[in-house]
Coordinates of C-alpha atoms in Angstrom, one line a residue:
Chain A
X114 CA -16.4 -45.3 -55.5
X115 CA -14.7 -44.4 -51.8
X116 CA -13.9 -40.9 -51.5
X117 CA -10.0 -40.0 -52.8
X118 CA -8.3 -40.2 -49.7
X119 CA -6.1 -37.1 -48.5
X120 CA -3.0 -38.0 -50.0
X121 CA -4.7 -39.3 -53.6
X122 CA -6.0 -35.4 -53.5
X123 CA -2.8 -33.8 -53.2
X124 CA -1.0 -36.1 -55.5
X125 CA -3.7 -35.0 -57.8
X126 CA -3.4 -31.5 -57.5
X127 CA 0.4 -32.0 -57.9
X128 CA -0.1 -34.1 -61.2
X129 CA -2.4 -31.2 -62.6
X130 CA 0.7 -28.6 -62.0
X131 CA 3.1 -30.5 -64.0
X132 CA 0.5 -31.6 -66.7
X133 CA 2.4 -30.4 -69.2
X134 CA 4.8 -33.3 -68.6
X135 CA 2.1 -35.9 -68.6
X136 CA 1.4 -38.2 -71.2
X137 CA -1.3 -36.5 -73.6
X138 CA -0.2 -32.9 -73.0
X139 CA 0.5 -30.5 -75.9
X140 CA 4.2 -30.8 -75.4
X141 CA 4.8 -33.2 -78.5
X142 CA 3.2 -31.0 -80.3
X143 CA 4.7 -27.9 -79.2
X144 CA 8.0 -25.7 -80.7
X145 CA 10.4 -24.2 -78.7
X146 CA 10.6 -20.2 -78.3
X147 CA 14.2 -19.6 -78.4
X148 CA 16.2 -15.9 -78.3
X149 CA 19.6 -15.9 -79.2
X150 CA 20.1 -19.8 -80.0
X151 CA 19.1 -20.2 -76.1
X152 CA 15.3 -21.5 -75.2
X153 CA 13.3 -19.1 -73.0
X154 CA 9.9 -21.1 -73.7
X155 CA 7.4 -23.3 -75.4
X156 CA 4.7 -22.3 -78.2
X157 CA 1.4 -24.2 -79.4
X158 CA 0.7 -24.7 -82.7
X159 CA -2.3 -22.1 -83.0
X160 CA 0.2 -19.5 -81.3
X161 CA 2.8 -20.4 -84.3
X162 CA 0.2 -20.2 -87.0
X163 CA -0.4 -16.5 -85.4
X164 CA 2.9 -15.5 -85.1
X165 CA 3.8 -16.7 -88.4
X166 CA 1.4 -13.6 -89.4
X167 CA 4.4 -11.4 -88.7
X168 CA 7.7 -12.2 -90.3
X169 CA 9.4 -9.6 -89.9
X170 CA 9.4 -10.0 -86.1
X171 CA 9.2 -14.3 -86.1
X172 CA 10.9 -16.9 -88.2
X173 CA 8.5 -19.6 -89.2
X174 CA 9.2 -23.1 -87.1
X175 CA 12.4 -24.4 -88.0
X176 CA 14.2 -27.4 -86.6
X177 CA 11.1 -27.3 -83.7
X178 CA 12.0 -23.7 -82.8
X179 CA 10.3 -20.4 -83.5
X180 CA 12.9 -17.5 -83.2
X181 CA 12.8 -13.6 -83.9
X182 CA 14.2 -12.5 -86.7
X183 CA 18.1 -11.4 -87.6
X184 CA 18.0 -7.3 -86.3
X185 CA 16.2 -7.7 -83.5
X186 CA 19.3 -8.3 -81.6
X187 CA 19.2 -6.0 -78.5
X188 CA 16.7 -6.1 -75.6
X189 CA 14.5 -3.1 -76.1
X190 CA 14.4 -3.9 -79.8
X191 CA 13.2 -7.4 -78.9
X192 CA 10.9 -6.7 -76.2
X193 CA 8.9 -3.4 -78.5
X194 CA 8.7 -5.7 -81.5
X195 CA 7.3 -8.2 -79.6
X196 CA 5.1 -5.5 -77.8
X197 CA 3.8 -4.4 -80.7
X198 CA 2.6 -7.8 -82.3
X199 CA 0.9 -8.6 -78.6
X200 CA -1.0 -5.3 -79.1
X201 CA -2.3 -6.0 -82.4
X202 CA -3.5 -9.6 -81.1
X203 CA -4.9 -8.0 -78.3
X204 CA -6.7 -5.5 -80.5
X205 CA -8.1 -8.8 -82.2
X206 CA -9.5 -10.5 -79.3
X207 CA -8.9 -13.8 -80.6
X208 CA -6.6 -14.7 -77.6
X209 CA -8.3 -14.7 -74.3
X210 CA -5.7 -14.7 -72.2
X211 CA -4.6 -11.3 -73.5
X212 CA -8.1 -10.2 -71.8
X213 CA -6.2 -10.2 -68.6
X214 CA -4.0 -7.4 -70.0
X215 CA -2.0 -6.2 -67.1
X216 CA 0.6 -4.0 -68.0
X217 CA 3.0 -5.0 -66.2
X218 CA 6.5 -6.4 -67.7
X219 CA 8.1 -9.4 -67.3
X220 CA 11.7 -10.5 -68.0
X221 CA 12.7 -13.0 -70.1
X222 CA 15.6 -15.2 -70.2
X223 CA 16.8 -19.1 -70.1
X224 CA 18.1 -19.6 -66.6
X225 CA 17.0 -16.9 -64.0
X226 CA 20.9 -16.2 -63.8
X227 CA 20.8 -15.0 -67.1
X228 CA 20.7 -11.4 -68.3
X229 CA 17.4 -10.7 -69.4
X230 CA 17.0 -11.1 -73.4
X231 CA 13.8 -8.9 -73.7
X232 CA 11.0 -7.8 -71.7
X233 CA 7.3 -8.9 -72.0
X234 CA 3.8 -8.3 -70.7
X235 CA 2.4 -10.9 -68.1
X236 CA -0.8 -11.7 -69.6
X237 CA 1.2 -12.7 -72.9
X238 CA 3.6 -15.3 -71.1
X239 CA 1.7 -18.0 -71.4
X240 CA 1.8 -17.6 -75.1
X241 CA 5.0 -18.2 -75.2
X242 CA 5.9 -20.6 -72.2
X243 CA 7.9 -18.3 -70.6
X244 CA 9.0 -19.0 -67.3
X245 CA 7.8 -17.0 -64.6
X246 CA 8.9 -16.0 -61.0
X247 CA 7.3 -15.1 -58.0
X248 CA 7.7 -14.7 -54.1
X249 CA 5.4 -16.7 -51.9
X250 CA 5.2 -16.4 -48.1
X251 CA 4.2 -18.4 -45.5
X252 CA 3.3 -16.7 -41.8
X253 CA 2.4 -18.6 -39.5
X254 CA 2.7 -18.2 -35.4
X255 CA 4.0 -20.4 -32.9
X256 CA 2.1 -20.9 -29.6
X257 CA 3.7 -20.6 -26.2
X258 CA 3.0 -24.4 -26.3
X259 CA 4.6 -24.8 -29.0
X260 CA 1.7 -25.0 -31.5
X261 CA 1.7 -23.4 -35.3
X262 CA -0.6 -21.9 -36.9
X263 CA -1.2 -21.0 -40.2
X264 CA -2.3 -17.0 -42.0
X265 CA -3.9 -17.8 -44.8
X266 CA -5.1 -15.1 -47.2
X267 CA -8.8 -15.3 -49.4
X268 CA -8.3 -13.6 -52.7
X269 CA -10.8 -10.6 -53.4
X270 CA -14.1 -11.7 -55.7
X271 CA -12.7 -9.4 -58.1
X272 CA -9.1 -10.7 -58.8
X273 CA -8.4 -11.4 -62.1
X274 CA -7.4 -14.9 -61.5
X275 CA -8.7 -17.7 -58.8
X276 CA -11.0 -14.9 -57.4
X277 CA -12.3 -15.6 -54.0
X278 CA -9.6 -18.8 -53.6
X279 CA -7.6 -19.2 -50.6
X280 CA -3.8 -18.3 -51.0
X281 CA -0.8 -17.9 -48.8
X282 CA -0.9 -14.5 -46.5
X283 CA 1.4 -12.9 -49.7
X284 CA 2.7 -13.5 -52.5
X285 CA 3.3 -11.8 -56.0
X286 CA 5.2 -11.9 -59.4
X287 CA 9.0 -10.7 -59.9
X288 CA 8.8 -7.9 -62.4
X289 CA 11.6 -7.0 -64.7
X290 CA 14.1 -5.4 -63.3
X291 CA 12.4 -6.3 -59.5
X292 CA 14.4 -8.2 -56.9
X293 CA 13.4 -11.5 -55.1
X294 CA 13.8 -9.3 -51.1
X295 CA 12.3 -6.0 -52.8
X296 CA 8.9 -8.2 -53.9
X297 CA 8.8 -9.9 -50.8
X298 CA 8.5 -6.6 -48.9
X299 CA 6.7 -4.9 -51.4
X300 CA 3.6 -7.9 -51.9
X301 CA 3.8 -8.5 -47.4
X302 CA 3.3 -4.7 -46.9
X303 CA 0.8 -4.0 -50.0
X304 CA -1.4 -7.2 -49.6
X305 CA -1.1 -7.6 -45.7
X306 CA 0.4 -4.3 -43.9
X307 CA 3.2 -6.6 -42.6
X308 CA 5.9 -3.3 -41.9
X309 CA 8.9 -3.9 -43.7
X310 CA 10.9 -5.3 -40.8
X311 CA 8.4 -7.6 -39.6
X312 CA 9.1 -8.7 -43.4
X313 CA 12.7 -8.6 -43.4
X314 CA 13.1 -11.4 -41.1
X315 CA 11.3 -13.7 -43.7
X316 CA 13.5 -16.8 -44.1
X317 CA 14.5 -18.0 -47.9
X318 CA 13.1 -21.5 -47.6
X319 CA 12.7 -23.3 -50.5
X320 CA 12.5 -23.1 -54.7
X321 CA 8.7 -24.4 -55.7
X322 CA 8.1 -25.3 -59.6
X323 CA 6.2 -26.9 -62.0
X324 CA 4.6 -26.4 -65.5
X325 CA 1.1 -26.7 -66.4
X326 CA -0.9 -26.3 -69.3
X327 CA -4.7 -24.9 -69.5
X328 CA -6.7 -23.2 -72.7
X329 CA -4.9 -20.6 -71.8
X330 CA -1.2 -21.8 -72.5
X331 CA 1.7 -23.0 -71.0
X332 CA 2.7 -22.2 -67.5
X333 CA 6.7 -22.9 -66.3
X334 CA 6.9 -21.2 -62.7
X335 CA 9.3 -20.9 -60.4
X336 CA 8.1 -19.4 -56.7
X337 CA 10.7 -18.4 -54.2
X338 CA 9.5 -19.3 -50.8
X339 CA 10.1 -17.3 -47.7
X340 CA 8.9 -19.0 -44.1
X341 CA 7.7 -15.6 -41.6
X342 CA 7.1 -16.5 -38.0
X343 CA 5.5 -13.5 -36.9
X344 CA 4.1 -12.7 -33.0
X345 CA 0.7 -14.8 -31.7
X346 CA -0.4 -11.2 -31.7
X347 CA -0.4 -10.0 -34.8
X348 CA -3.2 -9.7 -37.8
X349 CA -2.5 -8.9 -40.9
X350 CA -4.5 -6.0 -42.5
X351 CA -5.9 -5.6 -45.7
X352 CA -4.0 -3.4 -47.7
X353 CA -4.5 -3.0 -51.5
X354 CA -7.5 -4.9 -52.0
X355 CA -6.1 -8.4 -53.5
X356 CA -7.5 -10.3 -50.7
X357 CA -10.9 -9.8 -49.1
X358 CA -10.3 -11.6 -45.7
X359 CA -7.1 -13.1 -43.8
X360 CA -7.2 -16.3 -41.6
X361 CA -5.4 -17.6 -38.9
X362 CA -5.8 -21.7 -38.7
X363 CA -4.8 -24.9 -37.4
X364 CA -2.3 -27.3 -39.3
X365 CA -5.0 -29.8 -39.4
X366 CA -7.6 -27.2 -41.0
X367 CA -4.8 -26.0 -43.4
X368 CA -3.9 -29.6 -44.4
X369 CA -7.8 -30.2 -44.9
X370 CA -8.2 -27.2 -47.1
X371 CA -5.1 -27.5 -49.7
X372 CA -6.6 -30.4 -50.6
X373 CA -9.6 -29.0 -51.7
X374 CA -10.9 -26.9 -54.3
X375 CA -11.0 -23.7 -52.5
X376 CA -7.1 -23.5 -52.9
X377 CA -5.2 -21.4 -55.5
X378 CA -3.4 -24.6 -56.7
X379 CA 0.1 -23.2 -56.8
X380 CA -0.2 -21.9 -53.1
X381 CA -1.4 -25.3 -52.0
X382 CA 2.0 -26.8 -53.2
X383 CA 3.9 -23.9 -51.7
X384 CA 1.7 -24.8 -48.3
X385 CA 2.6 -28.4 -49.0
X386 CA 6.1 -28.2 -49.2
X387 CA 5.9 -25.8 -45.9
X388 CA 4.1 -29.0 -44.0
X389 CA 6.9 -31.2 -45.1
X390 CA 9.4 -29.1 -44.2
X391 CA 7.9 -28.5 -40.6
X392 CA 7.3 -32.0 -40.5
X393 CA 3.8 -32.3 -40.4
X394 CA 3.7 -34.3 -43.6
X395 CA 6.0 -37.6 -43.5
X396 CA 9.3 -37.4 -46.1
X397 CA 7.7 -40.8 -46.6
X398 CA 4.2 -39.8 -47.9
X399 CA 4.8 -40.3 -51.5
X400 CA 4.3 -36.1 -51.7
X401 CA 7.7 -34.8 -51.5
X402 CA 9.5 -33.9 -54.6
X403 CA 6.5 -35.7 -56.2
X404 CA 5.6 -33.1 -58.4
X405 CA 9.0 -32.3 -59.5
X406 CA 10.6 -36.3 -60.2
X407 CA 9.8 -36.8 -64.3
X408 CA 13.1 -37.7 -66.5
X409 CA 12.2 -35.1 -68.8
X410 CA 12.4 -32.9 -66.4
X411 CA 15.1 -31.9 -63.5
Chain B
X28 CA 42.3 -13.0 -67.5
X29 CA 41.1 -12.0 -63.8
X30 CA 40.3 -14.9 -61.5
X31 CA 36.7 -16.0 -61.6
X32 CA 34.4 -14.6 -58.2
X33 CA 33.1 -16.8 -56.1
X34 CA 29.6 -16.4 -57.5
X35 CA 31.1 -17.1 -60.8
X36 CA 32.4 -20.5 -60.1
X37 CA 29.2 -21.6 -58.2
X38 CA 27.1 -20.7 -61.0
X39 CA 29.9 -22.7 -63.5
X40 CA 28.8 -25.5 -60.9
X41 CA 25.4 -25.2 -61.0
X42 CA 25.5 -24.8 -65.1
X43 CA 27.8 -28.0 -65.2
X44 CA 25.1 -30.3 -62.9
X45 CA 22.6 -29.4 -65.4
X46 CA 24.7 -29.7 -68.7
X47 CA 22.3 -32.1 -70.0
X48 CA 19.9 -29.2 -70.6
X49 CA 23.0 -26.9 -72.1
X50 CA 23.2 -26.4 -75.7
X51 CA 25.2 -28.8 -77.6
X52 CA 24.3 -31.9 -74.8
X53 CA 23.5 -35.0 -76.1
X54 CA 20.1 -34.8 -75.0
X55 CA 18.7 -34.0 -78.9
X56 CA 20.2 -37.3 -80.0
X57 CA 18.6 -38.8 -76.9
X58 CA 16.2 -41.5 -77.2
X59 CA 13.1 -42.2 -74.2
X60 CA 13.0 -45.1 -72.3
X61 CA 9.5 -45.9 -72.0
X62 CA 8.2 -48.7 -69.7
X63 CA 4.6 -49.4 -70.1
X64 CA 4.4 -46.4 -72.7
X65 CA 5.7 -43.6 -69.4
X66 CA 9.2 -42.0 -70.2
X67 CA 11.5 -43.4 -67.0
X68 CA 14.8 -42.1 -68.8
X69 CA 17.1 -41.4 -71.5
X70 CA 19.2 -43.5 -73.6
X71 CA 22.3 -42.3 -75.6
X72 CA 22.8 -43.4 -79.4
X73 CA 25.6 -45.8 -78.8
X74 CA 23.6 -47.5 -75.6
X75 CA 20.3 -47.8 -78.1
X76 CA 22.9 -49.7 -80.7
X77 CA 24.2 -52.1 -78.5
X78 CA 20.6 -52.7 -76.8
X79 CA 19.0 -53.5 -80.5
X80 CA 21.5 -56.3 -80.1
X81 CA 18.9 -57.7 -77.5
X82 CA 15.7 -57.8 -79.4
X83 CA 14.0 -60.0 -77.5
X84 CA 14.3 -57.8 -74.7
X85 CA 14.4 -54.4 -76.0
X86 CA 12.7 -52.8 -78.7
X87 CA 14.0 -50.8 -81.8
X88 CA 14.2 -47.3 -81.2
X89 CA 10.5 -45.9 -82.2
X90 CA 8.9 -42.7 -82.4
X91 CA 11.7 -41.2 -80.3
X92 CA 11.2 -44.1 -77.9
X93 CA 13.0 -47.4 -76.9
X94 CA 10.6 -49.7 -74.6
X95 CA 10.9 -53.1 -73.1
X96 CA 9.5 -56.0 -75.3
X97 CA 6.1 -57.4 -75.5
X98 CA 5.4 -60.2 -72.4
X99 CA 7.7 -58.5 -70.0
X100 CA 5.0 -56.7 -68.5
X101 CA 5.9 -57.6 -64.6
X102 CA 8.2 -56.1 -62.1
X103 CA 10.4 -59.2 -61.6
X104 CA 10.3 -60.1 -65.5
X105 CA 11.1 -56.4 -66.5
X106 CA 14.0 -56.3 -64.1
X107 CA 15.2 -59.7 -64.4
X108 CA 14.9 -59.5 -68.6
X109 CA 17.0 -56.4 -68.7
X110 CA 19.4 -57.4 -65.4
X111 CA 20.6 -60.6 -68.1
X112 CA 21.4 -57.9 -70.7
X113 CA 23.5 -55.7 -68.5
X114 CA 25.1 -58.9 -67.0
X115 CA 26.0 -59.7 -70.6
X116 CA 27.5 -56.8 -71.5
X117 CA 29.5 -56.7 -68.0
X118 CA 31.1 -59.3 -69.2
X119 CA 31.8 -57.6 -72.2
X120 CA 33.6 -54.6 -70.7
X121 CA 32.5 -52.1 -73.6
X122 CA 30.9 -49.8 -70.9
X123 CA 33.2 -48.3 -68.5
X124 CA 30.1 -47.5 -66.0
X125 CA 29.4 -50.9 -65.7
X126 CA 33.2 -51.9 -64.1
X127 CA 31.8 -49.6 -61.1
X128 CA 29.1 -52.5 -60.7
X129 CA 27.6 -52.6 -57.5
X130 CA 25.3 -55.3 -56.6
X131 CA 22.8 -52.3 -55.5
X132 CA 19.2 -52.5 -56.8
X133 CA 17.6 -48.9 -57.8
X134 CA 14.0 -48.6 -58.4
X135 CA 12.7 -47.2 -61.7
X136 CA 9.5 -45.2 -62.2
X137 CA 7.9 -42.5 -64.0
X138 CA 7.4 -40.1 -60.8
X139 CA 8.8 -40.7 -57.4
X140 CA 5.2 -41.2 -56.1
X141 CA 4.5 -44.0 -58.6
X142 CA 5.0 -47.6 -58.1
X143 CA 8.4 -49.4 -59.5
X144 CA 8.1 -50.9 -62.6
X145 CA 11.3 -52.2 -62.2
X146 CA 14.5 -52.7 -60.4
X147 CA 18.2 -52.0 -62.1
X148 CA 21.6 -52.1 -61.0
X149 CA 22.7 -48.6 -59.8
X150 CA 26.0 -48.8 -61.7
X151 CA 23.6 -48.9 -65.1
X152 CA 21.3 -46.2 -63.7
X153 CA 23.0 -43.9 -66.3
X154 CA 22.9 -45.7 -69.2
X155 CA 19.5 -45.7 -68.8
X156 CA 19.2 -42.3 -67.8
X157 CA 17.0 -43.3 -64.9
X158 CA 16.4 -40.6 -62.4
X159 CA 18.3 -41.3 -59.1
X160 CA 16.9 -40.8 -55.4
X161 CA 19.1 -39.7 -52.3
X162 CA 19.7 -38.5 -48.8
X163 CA 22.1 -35.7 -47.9
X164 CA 22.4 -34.9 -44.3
X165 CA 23.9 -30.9 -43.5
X166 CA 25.1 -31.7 -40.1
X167 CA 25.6 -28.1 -38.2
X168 CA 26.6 -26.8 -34.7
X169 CA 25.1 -23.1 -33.3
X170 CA 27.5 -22.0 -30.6
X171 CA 26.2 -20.0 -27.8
X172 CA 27.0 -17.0 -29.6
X173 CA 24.9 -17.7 -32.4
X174 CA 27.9 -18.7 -34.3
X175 CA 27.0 -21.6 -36.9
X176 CA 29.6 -24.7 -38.0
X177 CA 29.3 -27.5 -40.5
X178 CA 30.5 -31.0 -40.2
X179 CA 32.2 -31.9 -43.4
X180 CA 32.9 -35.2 -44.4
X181 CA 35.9 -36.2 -46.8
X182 CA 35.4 -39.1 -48.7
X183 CA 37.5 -42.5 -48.7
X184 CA 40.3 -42.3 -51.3
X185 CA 38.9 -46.1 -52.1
X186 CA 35.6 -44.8 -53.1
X187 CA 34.5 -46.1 -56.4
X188 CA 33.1 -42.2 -57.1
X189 CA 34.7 -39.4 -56.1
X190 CA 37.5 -40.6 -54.1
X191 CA 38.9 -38.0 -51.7
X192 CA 36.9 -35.0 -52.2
X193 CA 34.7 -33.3 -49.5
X194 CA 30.9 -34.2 -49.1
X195 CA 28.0 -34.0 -46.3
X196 CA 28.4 -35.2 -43.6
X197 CA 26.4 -38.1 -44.2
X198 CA 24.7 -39.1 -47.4
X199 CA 23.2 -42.5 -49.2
X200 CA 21.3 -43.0 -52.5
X201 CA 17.7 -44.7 -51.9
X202 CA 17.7 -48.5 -52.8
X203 CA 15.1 -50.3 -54.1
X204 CA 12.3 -50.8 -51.5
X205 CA 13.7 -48.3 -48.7
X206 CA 12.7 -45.4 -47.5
X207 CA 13.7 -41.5 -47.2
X208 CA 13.5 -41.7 -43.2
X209 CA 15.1 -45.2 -43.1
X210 CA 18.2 -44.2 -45.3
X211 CA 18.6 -41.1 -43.4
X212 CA 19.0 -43.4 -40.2
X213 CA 21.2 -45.9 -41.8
X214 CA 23.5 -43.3 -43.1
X215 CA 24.0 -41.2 -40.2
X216 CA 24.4 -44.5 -38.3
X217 CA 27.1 -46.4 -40.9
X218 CA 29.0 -43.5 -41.9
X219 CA 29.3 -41.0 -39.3
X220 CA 28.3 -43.3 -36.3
X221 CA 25.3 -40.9 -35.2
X222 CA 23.1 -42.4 -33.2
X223 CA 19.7 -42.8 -34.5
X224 CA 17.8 -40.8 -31.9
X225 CA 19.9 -37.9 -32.6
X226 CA 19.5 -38.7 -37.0
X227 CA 15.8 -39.0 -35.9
X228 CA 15.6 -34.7 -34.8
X229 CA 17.2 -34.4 -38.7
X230 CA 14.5 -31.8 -40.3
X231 CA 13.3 -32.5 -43.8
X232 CA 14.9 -28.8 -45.9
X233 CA 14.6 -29.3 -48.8
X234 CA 15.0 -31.1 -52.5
X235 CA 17.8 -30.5 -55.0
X236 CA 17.7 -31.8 -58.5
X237 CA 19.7 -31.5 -61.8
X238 CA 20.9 -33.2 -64.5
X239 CA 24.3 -34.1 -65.8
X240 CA 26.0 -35.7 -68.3
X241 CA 29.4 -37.0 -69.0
X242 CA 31.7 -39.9 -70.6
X243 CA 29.5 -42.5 -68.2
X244 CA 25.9 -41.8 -69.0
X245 CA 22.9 -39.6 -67.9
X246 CA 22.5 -38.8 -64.7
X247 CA 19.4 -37.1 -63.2
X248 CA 18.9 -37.2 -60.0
X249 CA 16.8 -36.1 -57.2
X250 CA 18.2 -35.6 -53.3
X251 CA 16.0 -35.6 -50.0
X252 CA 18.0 -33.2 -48.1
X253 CA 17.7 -32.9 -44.2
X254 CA 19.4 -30.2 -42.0
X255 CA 20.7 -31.8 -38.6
X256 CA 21.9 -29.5 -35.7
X257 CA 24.6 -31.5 -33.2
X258 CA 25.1 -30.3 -29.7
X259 CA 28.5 -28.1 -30.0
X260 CA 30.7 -30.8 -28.8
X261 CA 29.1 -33.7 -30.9
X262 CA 31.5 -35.3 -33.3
X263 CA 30.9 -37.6 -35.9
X264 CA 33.4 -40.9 -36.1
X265 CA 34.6 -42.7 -38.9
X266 CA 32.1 -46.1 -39.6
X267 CA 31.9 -48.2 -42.6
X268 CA 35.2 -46.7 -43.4
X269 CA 33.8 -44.3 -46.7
X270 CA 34.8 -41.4 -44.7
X271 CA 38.5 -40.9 -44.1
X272 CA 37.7 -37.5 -42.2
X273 CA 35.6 -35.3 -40.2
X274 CA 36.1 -31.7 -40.1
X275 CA 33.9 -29.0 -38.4
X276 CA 34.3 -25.7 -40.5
X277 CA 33.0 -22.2 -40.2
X278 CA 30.9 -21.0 -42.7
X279 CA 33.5 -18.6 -44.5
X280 CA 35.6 -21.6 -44.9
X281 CA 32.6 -24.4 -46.4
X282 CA 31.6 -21.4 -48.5
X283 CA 35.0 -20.8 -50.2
X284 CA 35.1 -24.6 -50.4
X285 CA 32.3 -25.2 -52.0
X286 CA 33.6 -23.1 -55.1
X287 CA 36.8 -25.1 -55.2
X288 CA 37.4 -28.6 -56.9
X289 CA 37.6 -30.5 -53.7
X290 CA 34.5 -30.8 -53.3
X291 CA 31.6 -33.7 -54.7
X292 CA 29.8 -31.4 -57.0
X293 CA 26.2 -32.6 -55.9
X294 CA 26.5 -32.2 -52.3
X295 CA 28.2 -28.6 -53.3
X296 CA 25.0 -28.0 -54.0
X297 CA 22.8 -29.0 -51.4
X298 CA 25.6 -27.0 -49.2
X299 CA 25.2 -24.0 -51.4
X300 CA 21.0 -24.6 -50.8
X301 CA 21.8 -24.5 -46.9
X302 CA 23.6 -21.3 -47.4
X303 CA 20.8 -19.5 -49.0
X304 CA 18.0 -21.3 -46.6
X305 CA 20.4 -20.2 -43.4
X306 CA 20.7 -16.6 -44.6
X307 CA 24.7 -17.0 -45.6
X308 CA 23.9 -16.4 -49.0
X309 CA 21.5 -13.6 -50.1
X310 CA 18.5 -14.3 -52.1
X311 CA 19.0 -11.8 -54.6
X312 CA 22.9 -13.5 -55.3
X313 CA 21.7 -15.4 -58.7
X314 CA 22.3 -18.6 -57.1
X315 CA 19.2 -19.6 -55.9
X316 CA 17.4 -21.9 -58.4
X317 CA 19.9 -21.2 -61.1
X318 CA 19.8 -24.6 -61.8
X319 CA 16.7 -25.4 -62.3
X320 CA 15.3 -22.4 -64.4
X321 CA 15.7 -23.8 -67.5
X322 CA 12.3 -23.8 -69.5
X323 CA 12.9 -27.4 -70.5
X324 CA 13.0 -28.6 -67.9
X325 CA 10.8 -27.7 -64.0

């Protein structure tokens, strides 16, 4: 068999972040999460037959929906019921995601111009299919001759997920209660030592999403893309030891390596849609919008 | 009751391009289209009952699903098979979508990447609920001062949709068999009577999607949107006569406009995306992605 050319690789990678819209996936079989007659996410079967353990924080499916129960009607009383539930599967160990315990809390609501419903820890999102938000940036330098170049960050041996993977110079999740600007310049001066007005003049350009599905659940993400042109003389440092080395490469080397395995998946999109929109991919490949173009989806 | 905020009415936009996601849509009574067992849109009750009329073109609604028959399993048998149906039913006039006939052939697929598995009248695109691709054009000036402008376009009071109300300054859906790059060209060229080298320095910005439903059908649809900066004293001219107007507008002035009625709701918000991409609009407002946070949906 010939060798998948460039674009069959990326269309590939693209398909496998919205898997859970392809043919085969667990969607059909999956119930919605909903909070106050509104969605939020999308639970498995097993998940249900767990939760279903605890009535007197989740109603059993009903109508394709598992909800919380009547009482729990106010945001801290949702998210510590919830909480405590998580802790006892945890305490189980019969959920291997919540081995990646983080403590750190994520908000939860339908659209991301809601008002939060409840609170709930990262490592237990994917559970529940609740969407989740992050801020991705791409640096990159432009030569006096006009050329760009591309930071690119390797993730430390010792992160909890896609270890030693290639990823964009920053990037992080929005915690509750965390703005979009505030994470940007919080995850450019922890992970790189970018100062904070060096990050400042980021420029908001673009939305990148998709939902996947692995043995570890459902994954609906949203990452809020910032472009940072920063001098042909700067280096970003290593900061809180997320990434183990940073590199500064040609388009062409970049465009060979999002294709590959050695790319956290989600950062090779974000670096995708960056090549389209500085026109080093063609509107005309077949890979714009590609990933984001199913009926059953918007 | 006090008068809504500007962000208040942007987000009732954004909400109302996605009310087929909204609680209460008819999405649950929905039906798939399937072609060749891949979802390529939606169909409404009262569109499955008049199709079962058509048996030997379409099938009865099944497992959630209506498909095309047995033995039309070819692009030109699939479209021609289901373009006698929707001739028939033309003739009929029991489909008010269907007096706004076109003669304009849209491709249908699963993806945008994959290959047509049809063609279909754009006029019956949404009783199909087939997902829709165009080209929006945000033509802007930068004075020497830094100051930035945007060409605004108003509609023909003859158009078929949205007669009168402001839009891009150029803008075209994607017919069967042509391109992002070529529409963009064509577009600039027939409506605004920009000359193809300058449509040609257009940079691809970004994609905006949503969902929408109302009296006529389904509509998702997908835009290509490009960002085009004119020399200050460039000014568009009147072509193929769907433009009655040009105005050049600061930004305070598109951005009120944008909130207001007078303006085509999609290409609102691909303005609204320009905004927020050109650092009129902060991050942090609740407006960027609103739209498409929904976990249903990507």
């Amino acid at each position: 068999m010939a060798a998948a050319s460039w674009s069959e690789r990326v269309l590939h990678l693209l398909n496998r972040m919205n898997n859970f819209y392809s043919a085969g996936s667990c969607r059909a079989s999956c119930v919605r999460f909903e909070v106050d007659g509104a969605q939020v996410g999308w639970i498995r079967p097993h998940v249900a037959a767990l939760l279903s353990r605890y009535p007197q924080v989740f109603t059993c499916p009903r109508g394709g929906a598992v909800s919380l129960c009547q009482g729990l009607d106010s945001y801290e009383g949702r998210s510590e019921a919830v909480h405590a539930v998580l802790l006892a599967l945890r305490e189980e160990d019969c959920l291997t995601c919540l081995r990646g315990w983080r403590d750190e809390r994520y908000s939860v609501m339908p659209r991301f111009s809601d008002p939060p419903v409840m609170w709930m820890e990262r490592a237990a999102t994917s559970l529940f299919g609740v969407k989740r938000y992050g801020v991705h940036v791409n640096a990159y330098t432009v030569s006096d001759g006009g050329e760009v170049s591309m930071w690119l960050a390797r993730r430390s041996s010792t992160k909890q997920t896609y270890p030693g993977l290639l990823d964009n110079m920053a990037a992080g999740g929005l915690a509750a209660g965390v703005g979009i600007k505030h994470t940007l310049v919080k995850e450019c001066q922890e992970e790189a030592c970018v100062p904070e007005d060096t990050a400042m003049t980021a420029r908001p350009a673009a939305t990148v999403s998709y939902t996947y599905e692995d043995e570890e659940g459902v994954f609906p993400e949203s990452q809020f893309v910032f472009d940072l042109e920063v001098p042909v003389g700067f280096r970003p440092r290593i900061g809180d030891g997320e990434v183990q080395d940073f590199y500064l490469l040609s388009i062409e080397k970049v465009k060979e390596l999002l294709a590959s395995d050695d790319f956290k998946p989600n950062s090779a999109m974000v670096v995708l849609d960056f090549l389209i929109r500085h026109a080093f991919v063609e509107p005309d490949s077949g890979l714009w919008l590609s990933s984001v173009s199913r009926p059953g989806s918007v």
